[in-house]
Amino acid sequence: MLSSRLLLLSSFFSLLQADETILGVYIFHRHGDRTSKSFAPTTLTDLGYCQVYGSGEFYRNRYIDANASSPIYGISSSVVKNSQLSVEAPVDTVLQNSAAGFLQGLYPPVGATLGTQLLANGTRVEAPLGGFQLIPVNAVASASSAANSENSAWLQGQSGCANAIISSNAYFYSQEYMNKLNSTMSFYQSILPVISGTFTNATDTFKNAYSIYDLIHVSTIHNSSASIPSDNLLTNETLFQLQTLADNHEFNLAFNSSEPIRAIAGSTLAAQIVQQLNSTIVGKSKSQVSLQFGAYASFLSFFGLAQLPQVSENFTGICDYASSMTFELVTNATVSNTSYPSNDQISIRFLFSNGTASENPLTAYPLFGQNETVIPWTTFVDEMDNFAIGDQATWCSQCGNSTGVCASTAASTSSGSSASSTSSPTSSSGGISKAVAGVIGAMVTLAVILGLEAIVMLIGGLRLVSKKRLSGGNVTPETVAPVKA
Ligand SMILES: *[C@@H]1O[C@H](CO)[C@@H](O)[C@H](O)[C@H]1NC(C)=O
Ligand SMILES: *[C@@H]1O[C@H](CO)[C@@H](O)[C@H](O)[C@H]1NC(C)=O
Ligand SMILES: *[C@@H]1O[C@H](CO)[C@@H](O)[C@H](O)[C@H]1NC(C)=O
Ligand SMILES: *[C@@H]1O[C@H](CO)[C@@H](O)[C@H](O)[C@H]1NC(C)=O
Ligand SMILES: *[C@@H]1O[C@H](CO)[C@@H](O)[C@H](O)[C@H]1NC(C)=O
Ligand SMILES: *[C@@H]1O[C@H](CO)[C@@H](O)[C@H](O)[C@H]1NC(C)=O
Ligand SMILES: *[C@@H]1O[C@H](CO)[C@@H](O)[C@H](O)[C@H]1NC(C)=O
Ligand SMILES: *[C@@H]1O[C@H](CO)[C@@H](O)[C@H](O)[C@H]1NC(C)=O
Ligand SMILES: *[C@@H]1O[C@H](CO)[C@@H](O)[C@H](O)[C@H]1NC(C)=O
Ligand SMILES: *[C@@H]1O[C@H](CO)[C@@H](O)[C@H](O)[C@H]1NC(C)=O
Ligand SMILES: *[C@@H]1O[C@H](CO)[C@@H](O)[C@H](O)[C@H]1NC(C)=O
Ligand SMILES: *[C@@H]1O[C@H](CO)[C@@H](O)[C@H](O)[C@H]1NC(C)=O
């Protein structure tokens, strides 16, 4: 009942967007299913390949295809124009391969007709694999030289940001951590028989909450139950507990409202998002699709900075494999060869899919504690600027690094380097307890839904008729993805 109502709502929603033009998108994507981090090198599995490929297909149907539900202005629909795409992933087999798999879904082989070129001497050459399209995946260009990869258990070390490492490590000395470590001691001991091949009595504690969860989570997907020692210990309740503890552990390492530098991964990502979307606008949608593949920790850091935990406590949990968050540049102004909207006519919509978008609904959420899911571009830039770190000098001073790549910038910024990390853009949210924030989040979400419904009542009906006429009665809702089990 409720889901069919939501489905109806989302189909009306797609009609409401009929006048909107998407000028460009930025998609940040998690890798698909992979092998456990306990056994390096970590690799993308066939299941993971399918997940990212499915997500690529989903975004193709939304943005790229000739009859896409929300086509991107000026995008090439079949044969890829590499100038329209910017794809980045850290140099690692899980994330690089996830990007490649996604791109196969986004721009599949074009077949013999389109995939053939004519040479000067009259010979026709067909691209291999039925017109397979080659799309480069670039190494992530972040403010620091190091970028997160999937080969290490905890990713902060790879950020190379001294103050972030110090801040994350401080969590291990917090009372909250000590209490969790103590209160979960016997829980972890109880599952030792399952993981004793990899963990010892000493390492089987909350300190390794993520690594333990990861090993068991991967095993429940890939190992036959007979091959998991003491498999009977892994009840649903225990699995849920392992996941919840890992969520708690990782969120605390990735974000702290009173120490924003801990979320350095989210800060550098924020700068990249603004820079890329801005270049889409400045270039009048000549380059309109930006994609970056990265780790769950970057999601968590960004979620914290963007105040998404106020919308739902779900945003403090590790997102599922092949999750994606998407920033759409949208406008209601006329877009054509001769007229491109000005900055104040452009807005941003934020969407998130928890798991591959082919199976999990891509849902809009309000950023920065606002109550609208579509906000003006200028507001978006101002809010992101509160925590974005996009240039080497700022990165070096905020991170307190003065050697290596920071040696040249150290001289000019050394005076303010340690004090600068104390400014807290999110401190206003620090006083709200999780429970209260959850209630507020639920109410905001409800208000958004109710408000939306009211708009649907007012204008939805008219649009329904016109769209039906236009498309010959073939109204296809854009979010018919099955609800995740
Ligand atoms: C339009 O989409 C439908 C499925 O959604 C597909 O079967 C059809 O081939 C598409 N048409 C074009 C021209 O791409
Ligand atoms: C045409 O040129 C291509 C590439 O140089 C060559 O492989 C092919 O044999 C040529 N065809 C003819 C008919 O000369
Ligand atoms: C920043 O400083 C930390 C701690 O000294 C160091 O581990 C890290 O490699 C430095 N990062 C860079 C990019 O130089
Ligand atoms: C755990 O906490 C209890 C009381 O809260 C304390 O008595 C006990 O010594 C603690 N155990 C460890 C291992 O710290
Ligand atoms: C495992 O560690 C716990 C807590 O450190 C301790 O109480 C227990 O005796 C140890 N068990 C074994 C078999 O060493
Ligand atoms: C799952 O299988 C792999 C090898 O196939 C093994 O290394 C791993 O220990 C197994 N996981 C568990 C929890 O037994
Ligand atoms: C455990 O969860 C799985 C799927 O999540 C479900 O199929 C199964 O019925 C659950 N088992 C119990 C005992 O609840
Ligand atoms: C967008 O790019 C233009 C040209 O490079 C620059 O002048 C402007 O400051 C940028 N705006 C933002 C919000 O980054
Ligand atoms: C949070 O997650 C639960 C369970 O997956 C889901 O039912 C709920 O709709 C989610 N809340 C939001 C705001 O997405
Ligand atoms: C995504 O799903 C996981 C459960 O698999 C949950 O723990 C997490 O909170 C969810 N995240 C969001 C943002 O819904
Ligand atoms: C476009 O207009 C619709 C209907 O008036 C509105 O809901 C939507 O938010 C507008 N979009 C933008 C980007 O202003
Ligand atoms: C939410 O929307 C209402 C009505 O548009 C507005 O009055 C209120 O200030 C908004 N709240 C926030 C936090 O933006």
XYZ file of C-alpha atoms and ligand atoms in Angstrom:
653
model
C 0.000 0.000 0.000
C 2.599 2.469 1.136
C 5.075 1.379 -1.517
C 2.523 1.650 -4.318
C 1.680 5.101 -3.002
C 5.363 6.026 -3.063
C 5.645 4.627 -6.559
C 2.728 6.770 -7.651
C 4.337 9.741 -5.985
C 7.643 9.146 -7.703
C 5.965 8.823 -11.079
C 4.212 12.144 -10.502
C 7.544 13.509 -9.368
C 9.126 12.585 -12.679
C 6.321 14.469 -14.410
C 6.944 17.490 -12.223
C 10.491 17.488 -13.458
C 9.392 17.488 -17.069
C 10.332 21.131 -17.606
C 13.648 20.735 -15.906
C 16.884 20.378 -17.789
C 19.827 18.508 -16.306
C 22.958 20.433 -17.205
C 25.398 17.971 -15.723
C 26.010 15.507 -12.898
C 28.676 14.487 -10.445
C 28.485 10.894 -9.242
C 30.567 9.531 -6.367
C 30.432 5.760 -6.372
C 31.459 2.939 -4.071
C 33.021 -0.190 -5.567
C 31.031 -3.387 -6.012
C 31.264 -6.595 -3.983
C 34.882 -7.551 -3.361
C 36.994 -10.100 -1.547
C 37.866 -9.554 2.097
C 40.416 -6.976 3.118
C 41.929 -9.654 5.349
C 43.435 -11.366 2.323
C 45.376 -8.937 0.126
C 45.242 -8.210 -2.702
C 41.562 -7.390 -2.544
C 39.755 -7.966 -5.845
C 36.397 -7.115 -7.376
C 34.198 -10.226 -7.629
C 31.863 -11.145 -10.486
C 28.983 -10.161 -8.215
C 30.630 -6.780 -7.699
C 31.184 -6.421 -11.441
C 27.459 -7.063 -11.995
C 26.554 -4.474 -9.347
C 28.611 -1.666 -10.839
C 27.603 -2.633 -14.377
C 23.939 -2.544 -13.286
C 24.469 0.863 -11.749
C 26.041 2.080 -15.006
C 22.989 0.809 -16.904
C 20.701 2.561 -14.441
C 22.441 5.905 -14.934
C 22.474 5.344 -18.672
C 18.676 4.971 -18.615
C 18.335 8.032 -16.440
C 20.779 10.412 -18.141
C 22.355 9.143 -21.363
C 20.083 6.921 -23.428
C 18.200 8.373 -26.407
C 14.977 8.070 -24.394
C 16.483 8.620 -20.954
C 14.092 9.683 -18.178
C 16.158 12.780 -17.249
C 18.471 13.319 -20.211
C 21.575 15.422 -19.695
C 21.678 18.430 -21.995
C 23.853 17.821 -25.048
C 25.065 14.384 -23.993
C 26.058 11.902 -26.684
C 23.679 8.976 -26.299
C 25.383 6.052 -28.062
C 28.957 6.716 -29.108
C 30.878 8.124 -26.165
C 32.481 11.536 -26.506
C 35.330 11.355 -24.064
C 35.433 15.141 -23.769
C 31.999 14.985 -22.071
C 33.186 12.575 -19.388
C 35.626 12.858 -16.527
C 36.222 9.587 -14.688
C 38.519 9.126 -11.715
C 39.424 6.272 -9.416
C 42.365 5.531 -7.142
C 44.947 3.227 -8.680
C 43.743 -0.060 -7.222
C 42.138 -3.134 -8.734
C 38.850 -2.851 -6.852
C 38.033 0.797 -7.530
C 39.639 1.075 -10.976
C 37.850 -2.073 -12.121
C 34.589 -0.871 -10.615
C 34.891 2.286 -12.684
C 35.577 0.237 -15.823
C 32.596 -2.035 -15.122
C 30.301 0.925 -14.517
C 31.381 2.534 -17.788
C 30.489 -0.627 -19.701
C 26.929 -0.153 -18.487
C 26.964 3.591 -19.099
C 28.225 3.313 -22.681
C 27.753 -0.287 -23.848
C 29.129 -1.647 -27.152
C 27.489 0.150 -30.071
C 27.411 -2.767 -32.519
C 28.767 -3.058 -36.056
C 27.046 -0.042 -37.596
C 28.141 2.679 -35.201
C 31.301 0.839 -34.175
C 32.875 0.931 -37.628
C 35.260 3.489 -39.095
C 36.226 4.061 -42.732
C 39.926 4.245 -43.610
C 41.445 6.369 -46.384
C 41.948 3.308 -48.609
C 38.284 2.346 -48.347
C 38.672 -0.440 -45.770
C 36.089 -0.543 -42.969
C 37.366 -1.396 -39.496
C 35.010 -2.628 -36.807
C 35.894 -2.117 -33.133
C 36.485 -5.388 -31.220
C 33.829 -6.990 -29.006
C 30.851 -5.697 -30.955
C 31.831 -2.068 -30.893
C 33.134 -2.004 -27.306
C 33.915 1.575 -26.248
C 37.182 2.501 -24.590
C 36.872 5.118 -21.853
C 39.905 6.187 -19.829
C 39.779 6.079 -16.029
C 42.158 8.609 -14.530
C 43.945 8.322 -11.221
C 42.260 10.518 -8.605
C 43.701 14.001 -8.590
C 43.250 15.008 -4.963
C 44.753 17.856 -2.988
C 47.238 15.481 -1.444
C 49.216 13.041 -3.501
C 47.797 10.035 -1.694
C 44.261 8.814 -2.350
C 42.259 6.145 -0.588
C 42.526 2.692 -2.047
C 40.857 -0.573 -1.074
C 43.972 -2.440 -0.045
C 44.205 -1.338 3.566
C 41.840 -1.896 6.448
C 41.530 1.688 7.621
C 41.899 4.422 5.073
C 42.791 7.516 7.098
C 46.487 6.653 7.031
C 46.355 6.909 3.263
C 44.926 10.406 3.427
C 48.435 11.445 4.415
C 46.906 14.296 6.399
C 48.755 14.572 9.710
C 46.004 16.349 11.677
C 43.349 13.962 10.346
C 45.406 10.972 11.418
C 45.898 12.518 14.860
C 42.185 13.288 15.113
C 41.095 9.784 14.095
C 43.580 8.240 16.486
C 42.186 10.408 19.269
C 38.977 8.396 18.956
C 40.854 5.387 20.329
C 41.478 7.354 23.526
C 37.920 8.631 23.923
C 35.666 7.506 26.736
C 33.054 6.464 24.173
C 35.534 4.120 22.538
C 36.799 2.713 25.851
C 33.258 1.968 26.942
C 32.416 0.209 23.672
C 35.639 -1.767 23.790
C 34.833 -2.920 27.278
C 31.134 -3.634 26.836
C 31.623 -5.653 23.633
C 34.552 -7.742 24.910
C 32.504 -10.861 25.531
C 30.488 -10.439 22.334
C 33.643 -10.508 20.242
C 35.071 -13.388 22.270
C 31.916 -15.348 21.515
C 32.550 -15.296 17.765
C 36.283 -16.030 17.946
C 35.789 -19.654 16.756
C 34.485 -18.282 13.441
C 37.486 -16.085 12.750
C 40.280 -17.752 14.726
C 42.085 -18.518 11.452
C 42.644 -14.796 10.984
C 42.200 -13.107 14.358
C 43.690 -13.985 17.719
C 42.164 -13.645 21.152
C 44.023 -10.360 21.447
C 42.939 -8.849 18.120
C 39.335 -10.083 18.274
C 37.938 -6.899 19.864
C 35.993 -3.759 19.002
C 39.309 -2.175 18.027
C 39.093 -4.237 14.830
C 35.334 -3.919 14.447
C 35.494 -3.191 10.735
C 38.056 -5.835 9.793
C 36.123 -8.488 11.709
C 32.820 -7.413 10.183
C 34.396 -7.329 6.735
C 35.819 -10.835 6.998
C 32.519 -12.292 8.206
C 30.352 -10.238 5.852
C 32.381 -11.362 2.833
C 32.246 -14.971 4.080
C 28.470 -14.948 4.398
C 28.278 -13.885 0.742
C 30.964 -16.168 -0.714
C 31.747 -19.125 1.578
C 29.523 -22.156 1.839
C 28.327 -22.440 5.416
C 30.199 -25.732 5.722
C 33.474 -23.924 5.032
C 32.910 -21.355 7.778
C 34.030 -22.737 11.143
C 31.283 -22.638 13.813
C 28.915 -21.141 11.253
C 26.048 -21.710 13.712
C 27.329 -18.776 15.794
C 26.454 -16.366 13.009
C 22.802 -15.715 13.759
C 21.060 -12.776 12.107
C 21.221 -10.938 15.383
C 24.975 -11.471 15.680
C 25.533 -10.387 12.074
C 23.478 -7.266 12.668
C 25.437 -6.530 15.843
C 28.752 -6.930 13.985
C 27.574 -4.523 11.306
C 26.233 -1.943 13.748
C 29.459 -1.978 15.739
C 31.510 -1.604 12.550
C 29.255 1.311 11.486
C 29.821 3.023 14.809
C 33.578 2.456 14.699
C 34.014 3.708 11.145
C 31.738 6.729 11.430
C 33.656 7.874 14.482
C 36.942 7.535 12.625
C 35.573 9.356 9.574
C 33.782 12.274 11.198
C 33.628 14.253 14.416
C 31.563 17.407 14.597
C 34.056 19.200 16.813
C 37.114 18.167 14.777
C 36.216 18.741 11.115
C 39.741 17.906 9.935
C 38.963 14.252 10.716
C 36.635 14.344 7.700
C 39.454 15.380 5.338
C 38.277 12.805 2.778
C 34.870 14.522 2.633
C 36.462 17.974 2.500
C 38.660 17.202 -0.484
C 35.762 15.437 -2.187
C 33.541 18.489 -1.630
C 36.094 20.708 -3.363
C 36.332 18.323 -6.302
C 32.549 18.223 -6.648
C 32.252 22.022 -6.712
C 35.190 22.395 -9.101
C 33.840 19.822 -11.543
C 30.254 21.085 -11.504
C 31.535 24.639 -11.860
C 33.565 23.660 -14.893
C 30.408 22.113 -16.367
C 28.633 25.451 -15.909
C 31.544 27.590 -17.096
C 31.958 25.348 -20.153
C 28.199 25.564 -20.878
C 27.772 21.793 -20.503
C 30.589 20.826 -22.859
C 31.851 18.410 -20.198
C 28.828 17.304 -18.213
C 29.415 13.941 -16.530
C 31.928 13.559 -13.698
C 32.408 10.255 -11.964
C 34.622 9.325 -9.077
C 35.006 5.949 -7.456
C 36.014 5.882 -3.819
C 35.739 4.256 -0.430
C 32.891 4.194 2.106
C 34.973 6.373 4.431
C 34.690 9.274 1.981
C 30.910 8.827 1.973
C 30.809 8.868 5.780
C 33.044 11.937 6.031
C 30.973 13.782 3.469
C 27.670 12.718 5.054
C 28.846 14.101 8.373
C 30.037 17.408 6.900
C 26.840 17.841 4.869
C 24.739 17.229 8.004
C 22.980 14.243 6.507
C 22.879 12.349 9.839
C 20.303 14.984 10.851
C 18.081 13.732 8.040
C 18.478 10.092 8.980
C 20.706 8.135 11.297
C 21.126 5.808 8.309
C 23.813 8.198 7.130
C 26.023 7.153 10.031
C 26.091 3.604 8.640
C 28.537 2.223 6.077
C 26.770 2.314 2.729
C 26.379 -0.926 0.807
C 28.612 -2.008 -2.067
C 28.086 -0.054 -5.319
C 26.259 2.769 -3.541
C 26.282 6.111 -5.299
C 25.618 9.719 -4.419
C 24.702 12.035 -7.233
C 24.670 15.794 -7.602
C 22.471 17.025 -10.429
C 22.860 20.496 -11.886
C 19.279 21.426 -12.793
C 17.535 24.430 -14.262
C 14.037 25.439 -15.320
C 15.418 28.066 -17.685
C 15.553 27.498 -21.420
C 18.752 25.875 -22.565
C 19.838 26.002 -26.190
C 22.834 26.671 -28.406
C 22.311 30.389 -27.929
C 21.086 30.610 -24.347
C 22.644 29.064 -21.279
C 21.230 29.714 -17.773
C 23.040 32.094 -15.459
C 24.366 30.923 -12.081
C 21.261 32.113 -10.230
C 19.005 30.058 -12.522
C 20.847 26.857 -11.697
C 20.118 24.547 -8.756
C 21.493 21.361 -7.252
C 19.662 18.172 -6.381
C 21.382 15.605 -4.156
C 20.445 11.930 -4.469
C 21.697 8.747 -2.890
C 21.259 5.065 -3.662
C 22.247 2.612 -0.932
C 23.688 -0.232 -3.010
C 23.609 -0.621 -6.775
C 21.153 1.866 -8.233
C 19.717 -0.872 -10.443
C 18.141 -2.454 -7.356
C 17.897 0.362 -4.808
C 15.906 3.543 -5.323
C 17.891 6.690 -6.052
C 16.378 9.040 -3.499
C 16.684 12.809 -3.057
C 17.761 14.078 0.385
C 18.190 17.625 1.707
C 21.785 18.723 2.373
C 23.196 21.093 5.003
C 20.237 20.846 7.396
C 17.971 22.569 4.859
C 14.503 21.300 4.090
C 14.618 21.418 0.313
C 16.114 18.688 -1.845
C 16.710 21.218 -4.644
C 18.764 24.235 -3.568
C 20.248 27.139 -5.518
C 23.724 26.564 -6.935
C 25.027 29.653 -5.123
C 23.742 28.340 -1.769
C 25.291 24.974 -2.513
C 28.672 26.572 -3.253
C 28.536 28.685 -0.067
C 27.681 25.670 2.079
C 30.312 23.441 0.484
C 32.904 26.197 0.892
C 32.405 25.951 4.657
C 34.309 22.680 4.653
C 35.765 22.130 1.171
C 39.554 21.862 0.917
C 40.618 22.121 -2.681
C 44.096 23.546 -3.014
C 47.466 22.314 -1.890
C 48.265 25.272 0.374
C 45.012 25.010 2.344
C 45.374 21.249 2.531
C 48.907 21.578 3.915
C 48.001 24.204 6.497
C 44.799 22.453 7.656
C 46.586 19.109 7.838
C 49.562 20.613 9.622
C 51.925 19.048 7.105
C 55.098 20.919 6.246
C 57.314 18.336 4.561
C 57.141 16.465 1.265
C 54.628 18.039 -1.124
C 53.942 20.638 1.588
C 57.553 21.805 1.919
C 57.079 24.626 -0.580
C 53.846 25.930 0.966
C 55.039 25.537 4.562
C 57.107 28.707 4.597
C 54.215 31.005 3.702
C 51.543 29.409 5.900
C 53.506 28.139 8.899
C 52.216 30.828 11.260
C 48.586 29.700 11.192
C 49.006 26.038 10.452
C 48.028 24.448 13.739
C 45.341 26.881 14.804
C 43.448 26.719 11.517
C 42.068 23.241 12.104
C 40.033 24.341 15.082
C 37.425 26.305 13.111
C 34.325 24.193 13.101
C 31.820 24.716 10.301
C 29.535 22.047 11.721
C 29.788 22.956 15.380
C 26.227 24.250 15.357
C 25.029 20.689 14.898
C 27.290 19.386 17.637
C 24.818 20.089 20.399
C 22.034 17.926 19.023
C 21.947 14.405 20.390
C 21.589 11.541 17.943
C 18.124 10.641 19.126
C 16.839 14.196 18.806
C 18.553 14.616 15.464
C 16.825 11.443 14.310
C 13.414 12.798 15.291
C 14.104 16.109 13.571
C 15.299 14.221 10.510
C 12.153 12.124 10.356
C 9.961 15.213 10.684
C 11.840 17.065 7.968
C 11.541 14.068 5.665
C 7.830 13.830 6.372
C 7.399 17.543 5.739
C 9.198 17.240 2.427
C 6.994 14.325 1.379
C 3.780 16.060 2.482
C 4.835 19.280 0.769
C 5.604 17.379 -2.387
C 2.236 15.680 -2.307
C 0.494 19.029 -1.994
C 2.335 20.297 -5.055
C 1.387 17.117 -6.885
C -2.290 17.726 -6.062
C -2.077 21.252 -7.391
C -0.193 20.864 -10.635
C 0.370 17.148 -11.087
C -2.987 16.539 -12.756
C -2.489 19.010 -15.579
C 0.981 17.735 -16.327
C -0.238 14.145 -16.333
C -2.593 14.862 -19.212
C -0.084 16.724 -21.307
C 2.699 14.229 -20.805
C 0.345 11.362 -21.607
C -0.573 13.019 -24.875
C 3.035 13.690 -25.713
C 4.203 10.164 -25.131
C 1.105 8.383 -26.372
C 0.011 7.302 -22.908
C 3.297 5.583 -22.220
C 4.158 7.069 -18.850
C 7.152 5.352 -17.331
C 7.998 6.131 -13.724
C 11.710 6.682 -13.238
C 12.200 4.932 -9.952
C 10.583 1.531 -10.356
C 13.606 -0.182 -8.865
C 12.547 -3.018 -6.553
C 12.841 -2.291 -2.866
C 15.942 -3.839 -1.331
C 15.378 -7.004 0.706
C 13.625 3.381 -25.048
O 13.565 2.634 -23.845
C 13.041 1.337 -23.985
C 13.032 0.687 -22.608
O 12.966 1.604 -21.621
C 13.858 0.531 -24.946
O 13.301 -0.750 -25.105
C 13.934 1.241 -26.269
O 14.774 0.533 -27.137
C 14.451 2.626 -26.088
N 14.416 3.331 -27.356
C 15.475 3.960 -27.843
C 15.279 4.683 -29.126
O 16.545 3.944 -27.287
C 43.968 -0.377 -45.883
O 44.808 0.104 -44.828
C 44.884 -0.740 -43.668
C 45.736 -0.045 -42.621
O 46.880 0.472 -43.148
C 45.442 -2.091 -44.068
O 45.482 -2.935 -42.948
C 44.573 -2.693 -45.146
O 45.140 -3.927 -45.589
C 44.422 -1.749 -46.338
N 43.453 -2.327 -47.270
C 43.690 -2.366 -48.563
C 42.595 -2.947 -49.395
O 44.718 -1.956 -49.027
C 51.833 14.536 6.472
O 52.393 14.282 7.732
C 52.209 12.935 8.193
C 52.737 12.851 9.607
O 53.986 13.427 9.685
C 52.912 11.977 7.260
O 52.699 10.655 7.694
C 52.336 12.151 5.871
O 53.031 11.323 4.957
C 52.429 13.602 5.424
N 51.708 13.734 4.180
C 52.251 14.239 3.072
C 51.363 14.289 1.865
O 53.365 14.645 3.034
C 34.792 -2.736 32.188
O 33.985 -1.863 32.955
C 33.683 -2.360 34.240
C 32.752 -1.399 34.943
O 32.112 -0.560 34.058
C 34.962 -2.515 35.036
O 34.650 -3.062 36.300
C 35.879 -3.439 34.304
O 37.114 -3.493 34.939
C 36.091 -2.942 32.881
N 36.859 -3.946 32.187
C 37.903 -3.634 31.457
C 38.553 -4.772 30.766
O 38.298 -2.489 31.335
C 40.904 -13.825 25.780
O 40.963 -12.458 26.192
C 40.068 -12.134 27.232
C 40.110 -10.637 27.434
O 41.363 -10.124 27.191
C 40.418 -12.927 28.456
O 39.500 -12.616 29.499
C 40.357 -14.404 28.138
O 40.788 -15.152 29.218
C 41.221 -14.736 26.936
N 40.951 -16.102 26.537
C 41.943 -16.931 26.178
C 41.506 -18.311 25.775
O 43.105 -16.598 26.223
C 36.099 -18.111 3.444
O 36.855 -18.788 2.442
C 38.188 -18.317 2.279
C 38.858 -19.080 1.173
O 37.938 -19.595 0.277
C 38.951 -18.500 3.575
O 40.262 -17.984 3.419
C 38.238 -17.746 4.674
O 38.905 -17.969 5.898
C 36.801 -18.225 4.792
N 36.124 -17.421 5.789
C 35.810 -17.882 6.992
C 35.157 -16.936 7.921
O 36.031 -19.020 7.304
C 18.023 -14.179 8.583
O 18.040 -13.242 7.519
C 17.818 -13.826 6.236
C 17.974 -12.785 5.170
O 18.385 -11.559 5.645
C 16.435 -14.438 6.199
O 16.224 -15.064 4.953
C 16.300 -15.457 7.300
O 14.968 -15.929 7.362
C 16.655 -14.859 8.656
N 16.690 -15.907 9.654
C 16.048 -15.798 10.805
C 16.174 -16.954 11.715
O 15.389 -14.803 11.103
C 34.087 28.700 -11.475
O 35.102 28.839 -12.450
C 35.369 30.179 -12.816
C 36.339 30.163 -13.972
O 37.404 29.321 -13.713
C 35.898 30.920 -11.607
O 36.125 32.254 -11.939
C 34.868 30.845 -10.488
O 35.386 31.408 -9.314
C 34.504 29.407 -10.209
N 33.407 29.357 -9.265
C 33.378 28.481 -8.261
C 32.165 28.519 -7.400
O 34.265 27.699 -8.037
C 16.719 4.224 6.766
O 16.891 2.839 6.531
C 15.714 2.078 6.741
C 16.088 0.627 6.605
O 16.850 0.392 5.482
C 14.654 2.521 5.741
O 13.474 1.808 5.955
C 14.406 4.012 5.901
O 13.519 4.444 4.894
C 15.695 4.775 5.776
N 15.467 6.184 6.051
C 15.754 7.137 5.179
C 15.447 8.527 5.588
O 16.263 6.891 4.092
C 22.676 1.595 3.890
O 22.354 0.296 4.255
C 23.048 -0.187 5.400
C 22.576 -1.579 5.644
O 23.032 -2.451 4.686
C 22.750 0.682 6.578
O 23.516 0.262 7.688
C 23.095 2.132 6.272
O 22.708 2.929 7.349
C 22.367 2.558 5.019
N 22.763 3.907 4.673
C 21.882 4.841 4.263
C 22.405 6.188 4.001
O 20.714 4.585 4.089
C 11.332 23.739 -11.662
O 9.953 23.943 -11.504
C 9.298 22.961 -10.711
C 7.817 23.241 -10.720
O 7.575 24.586 -10.533
C 9.873 22.988 -9.312
O 9.276 21.997 -8.516
C 11.371 22.732 -9.387
O 11.943 22.811 -8.113
C 12.019 23.731 -10.319
N 13.406 23.348 -10.469
C 14.392 24.233 -10.353
C 15.748 23.716 -10.614
O 14.214 25.390 -10.063
C 12.014 25.296 5.622
O 11.014 25.786 4.737
C 10.178 26.770 5.304
C 9.087 27.129 4.309
O 9.633 27.284 3.026
C 11.005 27.991 5.721
O 10.170 28.944 6.329
C 12.060 27.535 6.718
O 12.894 28.612 7.047
C 12.903 26.426 6.112
N 13.832 25.918 7.099
C 15.115 25.762 6.844
C 15.941 25.213 7.937
O 15.611 26.037 5.771
